[in-house]
Amino acid sequence: MGALGPVSVSTAERQRLDVELGERSYPIYIGRNLLSDPACYRPYIVGERVMIVSNETVAPLYLDALRAGLEGFEIDQVILPDGERYKDLTTLNHIFDALLERRCGRDVTIVALGGGVVGDMAGFAAACYQRGVPFIQVPTTLLAQVDSSVGGKTGVNHPAGKNMIGAFHQPRAVIADTATLETLSERELSAGLAEVIKYGLISDRLFFDWLEEKVPALRALDPVALATAIDRSCQNKALIVAADERESGQRALLNLGHSFGHAIEAGTGYGTWLHGEAVGVGLVMAAQLSERLGWLKPVDTARIQDLVACAGLPIVPPDSLPSERWLELMAVDKKVQRGRLRLVLLQGIGAALLTADVDAGQLRATIAAAQRQTA
Amino acid sequence: MGALGPVSVSTAERQRLDVELGERSYPIYIGRNLLSDPACYRPYIVGERVMIVSNETVAPLYLDALRAGLEGFEIDQVILPDGERYKDLTTLNHIFDALLERRCGRDVTIVALGGGVVGDMAGFAAACYQRGVPFIQVPTTLLAQVDSSVGGKTGVNHPAGKNMIGAFHQPRAVIADTATLETLSERELSAGLAEVIKYGLISDRLFFDWLEEKVPALRALDPVALATAIDRSCQNKALIVAADERESGQRALLNLGHSFGHAIEAGTGYGTWLHGEAVGVGLVMAAQLSERLGWLKPVDTARIQDLVACAGLPIVPPDSLPSERWLELMAVDKKVQRGRLRLVLLQGIGAALLTADVDAGQLRATIAAAQRQTA
């Protein structure tokens, strides 16, 4: 995996970034007002039929604009309830019901309009409907634009664990319209920034430096800063995914902060914390554990904590989770291999690594110390 | 796709046939009493944990023997209700429940012990659990041994259509123990013969000739004849699957008789007719339509009808399905592309082809004529 050079500011109206995955390669378009631009869709739809999957919050805002971009196709739509708690097999089945009710064949293209939950479910439905149909991602949250829509991970939750049921299924194209971010709440925008910061921490120190300066501009929805951050995040993710499509090795680095984050989400009940909020705390806790192991300098832990806070994210975990429950929730996570807990930790800013050498005692101590901050 | 030579009789205790799919290649072992043979499993299980998926009919007969073959691994099991009507998302979720309750990680290997329904569901669970874990097929019906366990198609039914939700996921190995066929009912054995006959019809005239002589021996469970028929069927299917893993073209030939068959199964309610019984009639109806189009000689239609009957299978459809319902059910089938009905028909015995040129009138006439035979 090559490292990226200095952060270059994006000023083009529509940028294109290609995710290189051989015959499954696809473009990501980034820019303002792409939603209604037929040129973003036409080359990637093979048949004549399109099934839009959206939710009851996003549809009233952007469905008409998307339909304008898809003019000329036979368009159907299915509108799901909004929220992580609906990301399950039952809601997934609503998509299958709609596809079958409308008698869609294998030549239908599914278009996901919404955040990560919609994208994950629509993508998984596309992976499974008649054993696989094409789909296009139109992410409308910052989190989805920088993360969920790149990499081909799709799926739903199970009461016993997040994203436990799913498939790898690459989209034909991703259209990230930055104008859709203007209707996000501040809380959701901050949640997206957690994943943006994550890319800097994993392997892109220059980006981390840039973010320390630009997070206020991003929170103020500065369009050039937003397009730059999305582009750079997607570049980082695309490099990692291209090197390891099925997550056999390096791709696991993308889980930085996520083992802690998943435990927070599951332990407090999905939907109480936003995914990005849980990841924000997860990044801080991963840094704290790395420092405890002597891998990370205290000054870097402080920088990480400051940037996460500056992004408007929580930096301490909920005090309601007993330490044993933490370990239990982290052990069911997919990062377990042959009974050993694997974690992504930091050897520096921009230098993450996957390790199976974490002592449970030090993990417990990190959790306890973080919870003391709460009190 | 190369044609196969004369049928060679199999007398080895354990035959091995390799399905060539690049890095997803896998062996099929065929023989008597393989169920308890650790050598059939050990090379294909990477981790230490195994989850056996079976059903309440098969488990009492063969679970102990299989567990003996898997000695040394940490074994869990989930026993599903028996029957095509349970092949749905709800039953699938029981498998996920078991995997999560036992805290299985990505290194678990799922072993499917049973007929096609168990294999399809266990395989689909393996495709989706944590986005994909390995699995091994141990088919215990003739139908599953010659068909469902080869090719990587997995999935569940939806009330609106059979196998509408699924994935392509190749097993690591298939173990076809012919001794398990001794507990099959005559009806189920005949159902399996429908798929065996299908391979002769698609592209293996020599096999069809052999079957005309050997069907009585197969129905009498002659072990040499059985192993030969399974081996030859799997060879045929493996050639077709290797040439077209994702069913973009040639693989569709394997659907010979299935568009009609699916309509019968769906129209009468899944489980009323066995899949193989519906396919048996479907083969006859495909021959009748081919003859009506002038593609197949009447003498060949007669041979096909005789062989299907000789296998103990029905040769006329249920009279309860109105002709419009037939067309409706066939139109929702996966063989529809851009609104046109695609069918696999015959230009001779051993010469199937996929066509989109079928006139709805001739299809209606074929259905009407077949139903008159019922009366």
XYZ file of C-alpha atoms in Angstrom:
750
model
C 0.000 0.000 0.000
C 1.550 3.286 -1.091
C 1.417 6.332 1.179
C -0.313 9.455 -0.081
C 1.545 12.735 -0.687
C 0.608 16.209 0.594
C -3.111 16.993 0.810
C -4.175 18.707 -2.397
C -7.242 20.890 -2.235
C -10.097 19.863 -4.531
C -11.748 22.647 -6.489
C -13.168 20.810 -9.521
C -16.974 20.712 -9.807
C -16.979 16.956 -10.039
C -14.002 14.850 -9.030
C -13.617 11.227 -9.962
C -11.683 8.673 -7.969
C -11.322 5.081 -9.106
C -11.327 2.122 -6.741
C -9.124 -0.463 -8.435
C -10.520 -3.959 -7.972
C -9.904 -5.575 -11.348
C -13.195 -6.394 -13.032
C -15.038 -5.033 -10.003
C -13.395 -1.584 -10.233
C -15.728 1.358 -9.860
C -15.651 5.171 -9.758
C -16.537 7.504 -6.912
C -17.863 10.891 -8.012
C -17.542 13.715 -5.496
C -19.026 17.207 -5.860
C -21.960 19.516 -5.313
C -25.344 18.821 -6.900
C -24.433 15.521 -8.524
C -27.699 13.934 -7.396
C -29.647 14.972 -10.500
C -26.800 14.511 -12.953
C -27.682 11.671 -15.368
C -24.016 11.377 -16.395
C -23.256 9.949 -12.951
C -25.697 7.053 -13.423
C -26.216 6.192 -17.078
C -22.897 4.446 -17.744
C -23.467 2.140 -14.756
C -27.013 0.922 -15.347
C -27.226 -2.027 -17.712
C -30.964 -2.742 -17.865
C -33.982 -0.503 -17.991
C -35.198 -0.906 -14.454
C -34.097 0.754 -11.246
C -35.228 0.117 -7.670
C -34.394 3.017 -5.357
C -33.991 2.071 -1.712
C -34.214 4.986 0.714
C -35.668 5.808 4.120
C -38.478 7.964 5.401
C -36.109 10.780 6.450
C -33.998 11.026 3.309
C -36.682 10.346 0.703
C -38.671 13.566 1.262
C -35.429 15.560 0.916
C -33.707 13.982 -2.060
C -35.846 11.383 -3.805
C -37.186 13.799 -6.413
C -33.697 15.047 -7.297
C -32.462 11.482 -7.678
C -35.451 10.512 -9.817
C -34.650 13.462 -12.080
C -31.114 12.091 -12.504
C -32.572 8.690 -13.401
C -35.114 9.973 -15.916
C -35.664 7.538 -18.753
C -35.414 4.428 -16.616
C -38.377 2.511 -15.237
C -38.130 3.564 -11.584
C -39.602 1.843 -8.522
C -38.837 2.664 -4.923
C -38.992 1.191 -1.460
C -38.880 3.482 1.568
C -37.607 1.914 4.792
C -38.037 3.146 8.357
C -35.083 5.260 9.495
C -32.582 4.015 12.047
C -29.897 1.482 12.909
C -32.474 -0.529 14.861
C -34.209 -1.413 11.599
C -31.024 -2.762 10.054
C -32.144 -6.373 10.349
C -33.387 -9.338 8.326
C -37.015 -8.226 8.694
C -36.430 -4.826 7.097
C -34.161 -6.409 4.500
C -37.074 -8.598 3.519
C -39.134 -5.464 2.710
C -36.659 -4.810 -0.094
C -37.093 -8.350 -1.436
C -40.881 -7.962 -1.157
C -40.736 -4.786 -3.249
C -38.457 -6.339 -5.873
C -40.680 -9.377 -6.232
C -43.928 -7.448 -6.117
C -42.637 -5.324 -9.001
C -41.381 -8.515 -10.705
C -37.855 -7.239 -11.064
C -35.523 -9.637 -12.854
C -31.766 -9.965 -12.632
C -31.344 -6.900 -14.818
C -32.673 -4.492 -12.177
C -30.180 -2.022 -10.690
C -30.631 -1.139 -7.030
C -29.810 2.469 -6.085
C -29.188 3.154 -2.395
C -30.120 6.712 -1.371
C -29.276 7.446 2.241
C -26.755 6.898 4.974
C -24.785 3.831 5.951
C -27.785 1.834 7.129
C -29.619 2.247 3.831
C -26.430 1.551 1.876
C -25.591 -1.569 3.865
C -29.086 -2.998 3.538
C -29.624 -2.067 -0.104
C -26.170 -3.428 -0.937
C -26.874 -6.683 0.895
C -30.244 -6.981 -0.846
C -28.407 -6.472 -4.157
C -25.875 -9.144 -3.175
C -28.636 -11.671 -2.422
C -31.521 -10.861 -4.750
C -31.538 -13.669 -7.289
C -27.958 -14.280 -6.085
C -26.695 -10.859 -7.087
C -27.791 -7.774 -9.027
C -25.901 -4.516 -9.629
C -26.191 -1.544 -7.325
C -25.168 2.099 -7.074
C -24.485 3.943 -3.834
C -25.741 7.494 -3.363
C -24.591 8.239 0.195
C -26.177 11.286 1.821
C -24.274 11.415 5.112
C -20.630 12.241 5.668
C -20.113 8.885 7.358
C -21.482 6.996 4.377
C -19.589 9.158 1.880
C -16.211 8.526 3.480
C -16.763 5.018 4.707
C -19.778 2.779 4.171
C -20.034 3.372 0.440
C -16.459 2.342 -0.311
C -15.249 -1.209 0.035
C -18.190 -3.424 -0.744
C -19.130 -4.412 2.797
C -22.875 -4.876 3.050
C -25.064 -6.490 5.676
C -27.475 -6.311 8.581
C -27.218 -6.623 12.341
C -28.201 -9.569 14.534
C -29.390 -8.999 18.110
C -26.127 -10.634 19.210
C -23.809 -8.523 17.082
C -23.457 -5.757 14.573
C -23.015 -6.573 10.873
C -22.909 -10.281 11.671
C -24.860 -11.172 8.522
C -23.663 -9.796 5.219
C -21.714 -10.075 2.014
C -18.953 -8.437 0.048
C -20.652 -6.831 -2.934
C -19.042 -3.927 -4.778
C -21.171 -1.082 -6.138
C -20.991 -0.148 -9.825
C -20.509 3.500 -8.845
C -20.666 5.800 -5.824
C -22.087 9.317 -6.127
C -21.172 11.564 -3.166
C -23.109 14.803 -3.499
C -21.688 17.194 -0.886
C -24.817 19.355 -1.051
C -26.720 16.587 0.753
C -24.580 17.220 3.834
C -26.287 20.579 4.350
C -29.360 18.877 5.800
C -27.369 16.777 8.277
C -27.607 17.564 11.969
C -24.374 18.765 13.618
C -24.320 15.507 15.534
C -24.370 13.412 12.364
C -21.752 15.581 10.699
C -19.462 15.079 13.691
C -20.106 11.335 13.577
C -18.826 11.302 9.999
C -15.691 13.172 11.038
C -14.754 10.262 13.327
C -14.135 8.086 10.268
C -12.303 10.920 8.507
C -9.922 11.259 11.476
C -9.492 7.465 11.469
C -7.894 7.538 8.001
C -5.339 10.073 9.182
C -4.517 7.866 12.166
C -4.183 4.622 10.200
C -1.696 5.659 7.571
C -1.892 9.320 6.618
C -0.116 11.642 9.020
C -0.224 14.540 6.539
C -3.997 14.270 6.433
C -4.161 14.215 10.227
C -2.097 17.447 10.320
C -4.419 18.997 7.724
C -7.481 17.986 9.762
C -6.132 19.641 12.904
C -6.344 22.881 10.942
C -9.487 22.250 8.917
C -11.975 20.585 11.245
C -13.678 23.942 12.009
C -14.089 24.593 8.266
C -15.515 21.092 7.808
C -18.008 21.617 10.624
C -18.985 24.897 8.926
C -19.645 22.932 5.721
C -16.988 24.714 3.677
C -17.509 22.982 0.309
C -13.866 22.898 -0.755
C -12.763 21.499 2.590
C -15.553 18.902 2.490
C -14.722 17.702 -1.021
C -11.051 17.515 -0.085
C -11.720 15.520 3.081
C -14.077 13.102 1.318
C -11.684 12.627 -1.567
C -8.695 12.044 0.699
C -10.639 9.651 2.953
C -11.872 7.659 -0.031
C -8.351 7.576 -1.485
C -7.085 6.115 1.775
C -9.846 3.574 1.991
C -9.568 2.671 -1.686
C -5.854 1.939 -1.317
C -6.485 -0.368 1.620
C -9.466 -2.120 0.046
C -7.678 -2.608 -3.273
C -4.832 -4.286 -1.422
C -7.132 -6.613 0.516
C -10.677 -6.841 -0.833
C -11.855 -9.702 1.407
C -10.290 -8.522 4.640
C -7.755 -11.280 5.088
C -5.106 -8.937 6.452
C -4.389 -5.247 6.020
C -8.017 -4.282 5.604
C -8.529 -5.047 9.260
C -6.703 -1.756 9.957
C -9.918 -0.009 8.947
C -11.352 -1.352 12.195
C -9.226 1.071 14.214
C -11.463 2.239 17.069
C -14.239 -0.124 16.011
C -13.810 -2.946 18.536
C -14.315 -0.413 21.334
C -16.963 1.373 19.287
C -18.984 -1.765 18.594
C -18.975 -2.620 22.294
C -20.387 0.835 23.091
C -23.059 0.563 20.413
C -24.119 -2.960 21.379
C -23.860 -2.338 25.116
C -26.004 0.790 25.073
C -28.424 -0.629 22.488
C -27.987 0.119 18.805
C -29.125 3.605 17.920
C -28.454 5.213 21.307
C -24.960 6.256 20.266
C -24.332 7.060 16.625
C -21.805 4.728 15.035
C -19.383 7.621 14.466
C -19.698 8.786 18.049
C -18.806 5.325 19.303
C -15.879 5.190 16.867
C -14.690 8.610 18.081
C -14.401 7.293 21.642
C -12.964 4.075 20.216
C -10.143 6.013 18.551
C -9.309 7.709 21.840
C -9.391 4.407 23.756
C -7.227 2.689 21.129
C -4.731 5.533 21.586
C -4.894 5.200 25.380
C -4.298 1.453 25.241
C -1.448 1.979 22.761
C 0.108 4.500 25.138
C -0.341 2.077 28.068
C 1.589 -0.538 26.076
C 4.375 1.985 25.498
C 3.712 2.179 21.749
C 2.352 5.694 21.514
C 3.740 8.928 22.997
C 1.479 10.737 25.499
C 1.688 13.887 23.358
C 0.166 11.974 20.418
C -2.618 10.574 22.594
C -3.375 14.146 23.592
C -3.427 15.347 19.973
C -5.846 12.542 19.059
C -8.105 13.300 21.997
C -8.084 17.004 21.120
C -8.924 16.450 17.470
C -11.783 14.079 18.314
C -13.155 16.643 20.788
C -12.677 19.477 18.282
C -14.773 17.464 15.814
C -17.649 17.681 18.291
C -17.385 14.053 19.364
C -17.508 12.461 22.819
C -14.108 11.318 24.140
C -15.199 9.205 27.111
C -17.275 6.029 27.061
C -20.663 5.644 28.756
C -20.285 4.831 32.479
C -23.158 2.370 32.306
C -21.134 -0.527 30.911
C -19.450 -2.798 33.482
C -15.953 -3.834 32.516
C -16.847 -7.546 32.138
C -19.642 -6.612 29.735
C -17.092 -4.677 27.672
C -14.861 -7.713 27.335
C -17.832 -9.921 26.529
C -18.994 -7.581 23.782
C -15.505 -7.187 22.352
C -15.028 -10.964 22.294
C -18.045 -11.586 20.077
C -16.749 -9.075 17.582
C -15.453 -10.380 14.243
C -11.918 -9.463 15.261
C -11.712 -12.696 17.256
C -9.625 -15.371 15.561
C -9.080 -18.739 17.188
C -10.253 -17.386 20.504
C -7.734 -14.520 20.651
C -8.814 -10.922 20.658
C -7.234 -9.054 17.777
C -7.115 -5.279 18.040
C -5.938 -2.460 15.827
C -3.659 -0.146 17.790
C -1.269 2.706 17.070
C 2.494 2.970 16.956
C 2.186 6.630 16.028
C -0.135 9.008 14.231
C -0.451 7.500 10.748
C 0.939 4.123 11.859
C -1.739 1.614 12.859
C -1.108 -2.092 13.236
C -3.150 -5.223 13.907
C -2.063 -7.144 16.965
C -3.121 -10.267 18.860
C -0.698 -9.520 21.702
C -2.984 -7.494 23.916
C -3.105 -8.598 27.506
C -6.667 -8.690 28.893
C -5.449 -6.967 32.044
C -4.197 -3.943 30.146
C -7.421 -3.826 28.198
C -9.369 -3.856 31.476
C -7.170 -1.114 32.915
C -7.730 1.047 29.821
C -11.498 0.645 30.092
C -11.459 1.398 33.819
C -9.314 4.522 33.330
C -11.546 5.774 30.537
C -14.619 5.255 32.680
C -13.022 7.158 35.562
C -12.833 10.155 33.202
C -16.626 9.956 32.962
C -17.152 10.203 36.684
C -17.257 -27.235 -22.595
C -15.918 -30.623 -23.685
C -18.262 -33.600 -24.175
C -17.738 -36.693 -22.052
C -16.716 -40.046 -23.525
C -18.373 -43.436 -22.945
C -19.764 -44.052 -19.444
C -17.105 -45.811 -17.377
C -18.305 -47.885 -14.460
C -16.956 -46.823 -11.068
C -15.745 -49.594 -8.798
C -13.242 -47.784 -6.549
C -14.168 -47.548 -2.865
C -13.780 -43.796 -2.886
C -13.727 -41.790 -6.080
C -12.573 -38.213 -6.260
C -13.750 -35.694 -8.802
C -12.396 -32.138 -8.890
C -14.526 -29.126 -9.710
C -12.116 -26.672 -11.357
C -12.844 -23.123 -10.277
C -9.374 -21.620 -9.833
C -8.770 -20.722 -6.217
C -12.281 -21.913 -5.381
C -11.683 -25.438 -6.769
C -12.894 -28.288 -4.576
C -13.137 -32.085 -4.567
C -16.225 -34.293 -4.563
C -15.730 -37.650 -2.849
C -18.138 -40.419 -3.862
C -18.408 -43.848 -2.252
C -19.946 -46.017 0.442
C -19.459 -45.226 4.137
C -17.497 -42.024 3.681
C -19.504 -40.266 6.384
C -17.201 -41.312 9.231
C -13.973 -41.037 7.277
C -11.832 -38.242 8.787
C -9.707 -38.128 5.623
C -12.677 -36.643 3.773
C -12.867 -33.667 6.151
C -9.515 -32.885 7.767
C -7.786 -31.304 4.773
C -10.710 -28.891 4.305
C -11.193 -27.542 7.819
C -8.885 -24.664 8.659
C -9.859 -23.800 12.232
C -10.784 -25.921 15.214
C -14.512 -25.340 15.252
C -17.287 -26.953 13.266
C -21.008 -26.167 13.204
C -23.066 -29.020 11.779
C -26.370 -27.980 10.214
C -28.862 -30.815 9.755
C -32.582 -31.463 10.088
C -34.780 -33.486 12.427
C -35.147 -36.351 9.936
C -31.522 -36.786 8.919
C -29.853 -36.065 12.266
C -31.141 -39.194 14.076
C -29.883 -41.333 11.166
C -26.445 -39.907 10.406
C -25.356 -37.260 12.896
C -23.389 -39.710 15.063
C -21.521 -41.123 12.087
C -20.617 -37.623 10.913
C -19.485 -36.592 14.390
C -17.209 -39.632 14.421
C -15.650 -38.432 11.168
C -15.112 -35.002 12.718
C -13.569 -36.254 15.958
C -10.942 -33.892 17.288
C -12.751 -30.720 16.290
C -14.894 -28.655 18.622
C -18.338 -29.603 17.283
C -21.632 -27.737 17.676
C -24.856 -28.465 15.850
C -28.136 -26.888 14.863
C -31.067 -29.089 13.867
C -33.661 -27.473 11.606
C -37.235 -28.581 10.934
C -37.480 -30.783 7.837
C -39.069 -29.568 4.637
C -38.938 -27.133 1.751
C -41.505 -24.946 3.506
C -38.924 -24.088 6.140
C -36.410 -22.918 3.567
C -36.883 -19.261 4.427
C -35.221 -16.311 6.126
C -36.730 -17.245 9.498
C -35.185 -20.714 9.551
C -31.946 -19.315 8.166
C -31.822 -17.035 11.171
C -31.837 -20.099 13.473
C -28.429 -20.942 12.022
C -27.138 -17.438 12.735
C -28.600 -17.654 16.257
C -26.696 -20.897 16.876
C -23.430 -19.531 15.482
C -23.654 -16.400 17.614
C -24.851 -18.187 20.725
C -21.802 -20.449 20.472
C -19.665 -17.367 19.697
C -18.277 -18.810 16.513
C -15.750 -16.565 14.776
C -14.769 -16.394 11.132
C -12.703 -19.539 11.526
C -15.732 -21.809 12.024
C -16.472 -24.337 9.277
C -20.130 -25.079 8.593
C -20.926 -28.682 7.636
C -24.270 -29.295 5.915
C -25.684 -32.774 6.576
C -28.877 -33.446 4.665
C -30.678 -32.919 1.400
C -30.858 -29.912 -0.865
C -32.814 -27.742 1.545
C -30.268 -28.169 4.331
C -27.395 -27.681 1.894
C -28.879 -24.534 0.374
C -29.592 -22.969 3.751
C -26.345 -23.994 5.437
C -24.423 -22.806 2.384
C -26.233 -19.479 2.374
C -25.622 -19.082 6.108
C -21.930 -19.767 5.417
C -21.948 -17.183 2.622
C -23.418 -14.510 4.914
C -22.138 -15.265 8.412
C -19.611 -12.545 9.135
C -19.616 -12.047 5.337
C -18.421 -15.554 4.562
C -17.051 -18.639 6.321
C -16.019 -21.994 4.813
C -18.448 -24.884 4.465
C -18.529 -28.539 3.522
C -21.469 -30.308 1.918
C -22.451 -33.803 3.061
C -25.507 -34.470 0.876
C -27.675 -37.399 1.967
C -30.210 -37.507 -0.866
C -29.627 -38.469 -4.471
C -30.940 -35.086 -5.594
C -28.461 -33.244 -3.418
C -25.585 -35.535 -4.355
C -26.036 -35.012 -8.094
C -27.229 -31.453 -8.069
C -27.554 -29.104 -5.113
C -24.118 -29.806 -3.669
C -22.262 -28.946 -6.867
C -22.044 -25.441 -8.222
C -22.127 -23.126 -5.260
C -25.734 -21.986 -5.506
C -27.123 -21.355 -2.046
C -30.229 -19.590 -0.837
C -33.749 -19.563 0.548
C -37.224 -19.161 -0.886
C -39.486 -16.117 -0.727
C -43.284 -16.510 -0.699
C -43.244 -14.987 -4.195
C -40.595 -17.285 -5.665
C -38.198 -20.135 -5.119
C -34.512 -19.432 -4.404
C -35.084 -15.721 -4.887
C -32.668 -14.825 -2.069
C -29.218 -16.356 -2.131
C -25.547 -16.259 -2.985
C -22.895 -18.072 -4.940
C -20.655 -19.692 -2.345
C -18.525 -22.717 -3.194
C -18.029 -25.512 -0.661
C -14.509 -26.571 0.343
C -15.443 -30.204 -0.302
C -18.465 -32.390 -1.026
C -18.778 -35.846 0.520
C -21.388 -38.040 -1.212
C -21.817 -41.211 0.825
C -23.954 -43.578 -1.263
C -24.874 -45.618 1.807
C -27.061 -42.706 2.967
C -29.361 -43.335 -0.005
C -30.520 -46.594 1.558
C -32.790 -44.736 3.968
C -34.420 -42.650 1.248
C -38.031 -43.324 0.324
C -38.646 -44.597 -3.226
C -40.302 -41.292 -3.953
C -37.235 -39.300 -2.979
C -34.915 -41.606 -4.900
C -37.017 -41.092 -8.016
C -36.959 -37.359 -7.467
C -33.161 -37.480 -7.580
C -33.247 -39.439 -10.829
C -34.999 -36.497 -12.507
C -31.828 -34.430 -12.195
C -29.692 -37.389 -13.310
C -31.783 -37.736 -16.478
C -31.496 -33.988 -16.991
C -27.709 -34.219 -17.442
C -28.144 -36.804 -20.162
C -30.618 -34.552 -21.926
C -28.528 -31.386 -21.710
C -25.289 -32.584 -23.226
C -24.604 -36.284 -22.635
C -26.417 -38.594 -25.015
C -24.208 -41.560 -24.058
C -25.264 -41.128 -20.436
C -28.927 -40.960 -21.472
C -28.502 -44.258 -23.374
C -26.825 -45.805 -20.306
C -29.658 -44.608 -18.066
C -32.290 -46.231 -20.288
C -30.632 -49.507 -19.371
C -29.655 -48.799 -15.770
C -32.592 -46.965 -14.194
C -33.991 -50.222 -12.731
C -30.592 -50.980 -11.133
C -30.452 -47.452 -9.742
C -33.911 -47.791 -8.245
C -32.750 -51.078 -6.692
C -29.826 -49.172 -5.115
C -27.123 -51.112 -6.949
C -24.018 -49.461 -5.451
C -21.875 -49.570 -8.588
C -24.648 -48.114 -10.718
C -25.314 -45.416 -8.113
C -21.676 -44.361 -7.826
C -21.403 -44.291 -11.616
C -24.548 -42.186 -12.030
C -23.507 -39.725 -9.307
C -19.984 -39.439 -10.687
C -21.195 -38.885 -14.245
C -23.846 -36.370 -13.173
C -21.316 -34.412 -11.130
C -18.838 -34.519 -14.029
C -21.468 -33.020 -16.291
C -22.436 -30.364 -13.810
C -18.809 -29.580 -12.956
C -17.981 -28.990 -16.625
C -20.870 -26.584 -17.008
C -20.229 -24.757 -13.736
C -16.496 -24.436 -14.421
C -17.300 -22.813 -17.764
C -19.760 -20.346 -16.240
C -19.579 -20.009 -12.462
C -21.939 -17.045 -12.119
C -24.585 -18.184 -14.585
C -24.090 -15.523 -17.217
C -24.654 -17.934 -20.094
C -24.198 -21.672 -20.517
C -24.981 -22.486 -16.908
C -28.573 -21.575 -17.589
C -28.815 -24.924 -19.439
C -28.928 -26.570 -16.019
C -32.399 -25.070 -15.715
C -33.755 -27.517 -18.287
C -37.209 -28.525 -17.038
C -36.979 -26.077 -14.139
C -39.125 -23.195 -15.416
C -42.029 -25.619 -15.737
C -41.006 -27.366 -12.533
C -40.833 -24.171 -10.486
C -44.310 -23.216 -11.684
C -45.649 -26.577 -10.489
C -43.917 -26.285 -7.127
C -45.025 -22.693 -6.537
C -48.532 -23.221 -7.940
C -49.270 -26.252 -5.779
C -47.507 -24.813 -2.724
C -43.906 -25.692 -1.971
C -43.584 -29.158 -0.513
C -46.651 -30.675 -2.157
C -44.620 -31.891 -5.109
C -40.997 -32.827 -4.541
C -38.602 -30.657 -6.519
C -37.423 -33.647 -8.555
C -40.985 -34.685 -9.344
C -41.733 -31.222 -10.672
C -38.507 -31.286 -12.687
C -39.436 -34.718 -14.114
C -42.667 -33.300 -15.533
C -40.746 -30.187 -16.527
C -38.363 -32.280 -18.640
C -41.294 -33.913 -20.399
C -42.994 -30.560 -20.999
C -39.770 -29.005 -22.294
C -39.530 -31.930 -24.743
C -43.167 -31.484 -25.769
C -42.691 -27.769 -26.403
C -39.474 -28.473 -28.318
C -41.355 -30.983 -30.479
C -44.171 -28.463 -31.041
C -41.576 -25.983 -32.314
C -40.272 -28.621 -34.724
C -36.919 -28.907 -32.913
C -37.269 -32.380 -31.438
C -38.366 -35.606 -33.135
C -41.526 -37.247 -31.712
C -39.551 -40.457 -31.155
C -37.174 -38.581 -28.840
C -40.044 -37.007 -26.901
C -41.373 -40.521 -26.411
C -37.991 -41.823 -25.186
C -37.772 -38.950 -22.678
C -41.286 -39.541 -21.437
C -40.610 -43.279 -21.075
C -37.374 -42.785 -19.155
C -38.974 -40.267 -16.770
C -41.859 -42.704 -16.180
C -39.442 -45.628 -15.757
C -37.671 -43.612 -13.045
C -40.925 -43.640 -11.099
C -41.703 -39.999 -11.779
C -44.963 -38.301 -12.791
C -45.113 -37.248 -16.461
C -48.178 -35.030 -16.430
C -48.658 -31.766 -14.540
C -51.305 -31.200 -11.878
C -54.668 -30.305 -13.423
C -55.334 -27.752 -10.713
C -53.268 -24.960 -12.258
C -55.075 -22.681 -14.725
C -53.021 -21.794 -17.779
C -52.798 -18.068 -16.897
C -51.420 -18.969 -13.485
C -48.742 -21.065 -15.222
C -47.606 -18.139 -17.314
C -47.681 -15.830 -14.323
C -45.532 -18.207 -12.280
C -43.095 -18.781 -15.129
C -42.752 -15.025 -15.673
C -41.546 -14.352 -12.133
C -38.895 -17.000 -12.523
C -35.254 -15.861 -12.747
C -35.189 -16.828 -16.420
C -36.878 -13.557 -17.318
C -34.527 -11.009 -18.852
C -35.768 -7.616 -19.983
C -39.335 -8.850 -19.861
C -38.788 -11.814 -22.215
C -39.274 -15.363 -21.071
C -36.114 -17.384 -21.602
C -36.486 -21.152 -21.681
C -34.124 -24.081 -22.015
C -35.379 -26.400 -24.737
C -34.061 -29.394 -26.693
C -32.794 -29.808 -30.220
C -32.156 -33.473 -29.552
C -31.261 -35.808 -26.702
C -27.989 -34.383 -25.361
C -28.486 -31.043 -27.118
C -30.156 -28.401 -24.956
C -30.193 -24.711 -25.779
C -31.325 -21.477 -24.154
C -33.821 -19.516 -26.195
C -35.814 -16.299 -25.886
C -37.788 -17.050 -29.043
C -40.677 -18.927 -27.509
C -44.079 -17.703 -28.553
C -46.499 -17.436 -25.598
C -49.181 -19.123 -27.706
C -47.108 -22.238 -28.212
C -46.274 -22.298 -24.538
C -49.982 -22.081 -23.701
C -50.769 -24.874 -26.179
C -48.106 -27.104 -24.591
C -49.514 -26.524 -21.121
C -53.079 -27.173 -22.317
C -52.054 -30.390 -24.097
C -50.154 -31.648 -21.055
C -53.140 -30.928 -18.840
C -55.461 -32.807 -21.201
C -53.302 -35.893 -20.573
C -54.234 -35.527 -16.885
C -57.936 -35.656 -17.553
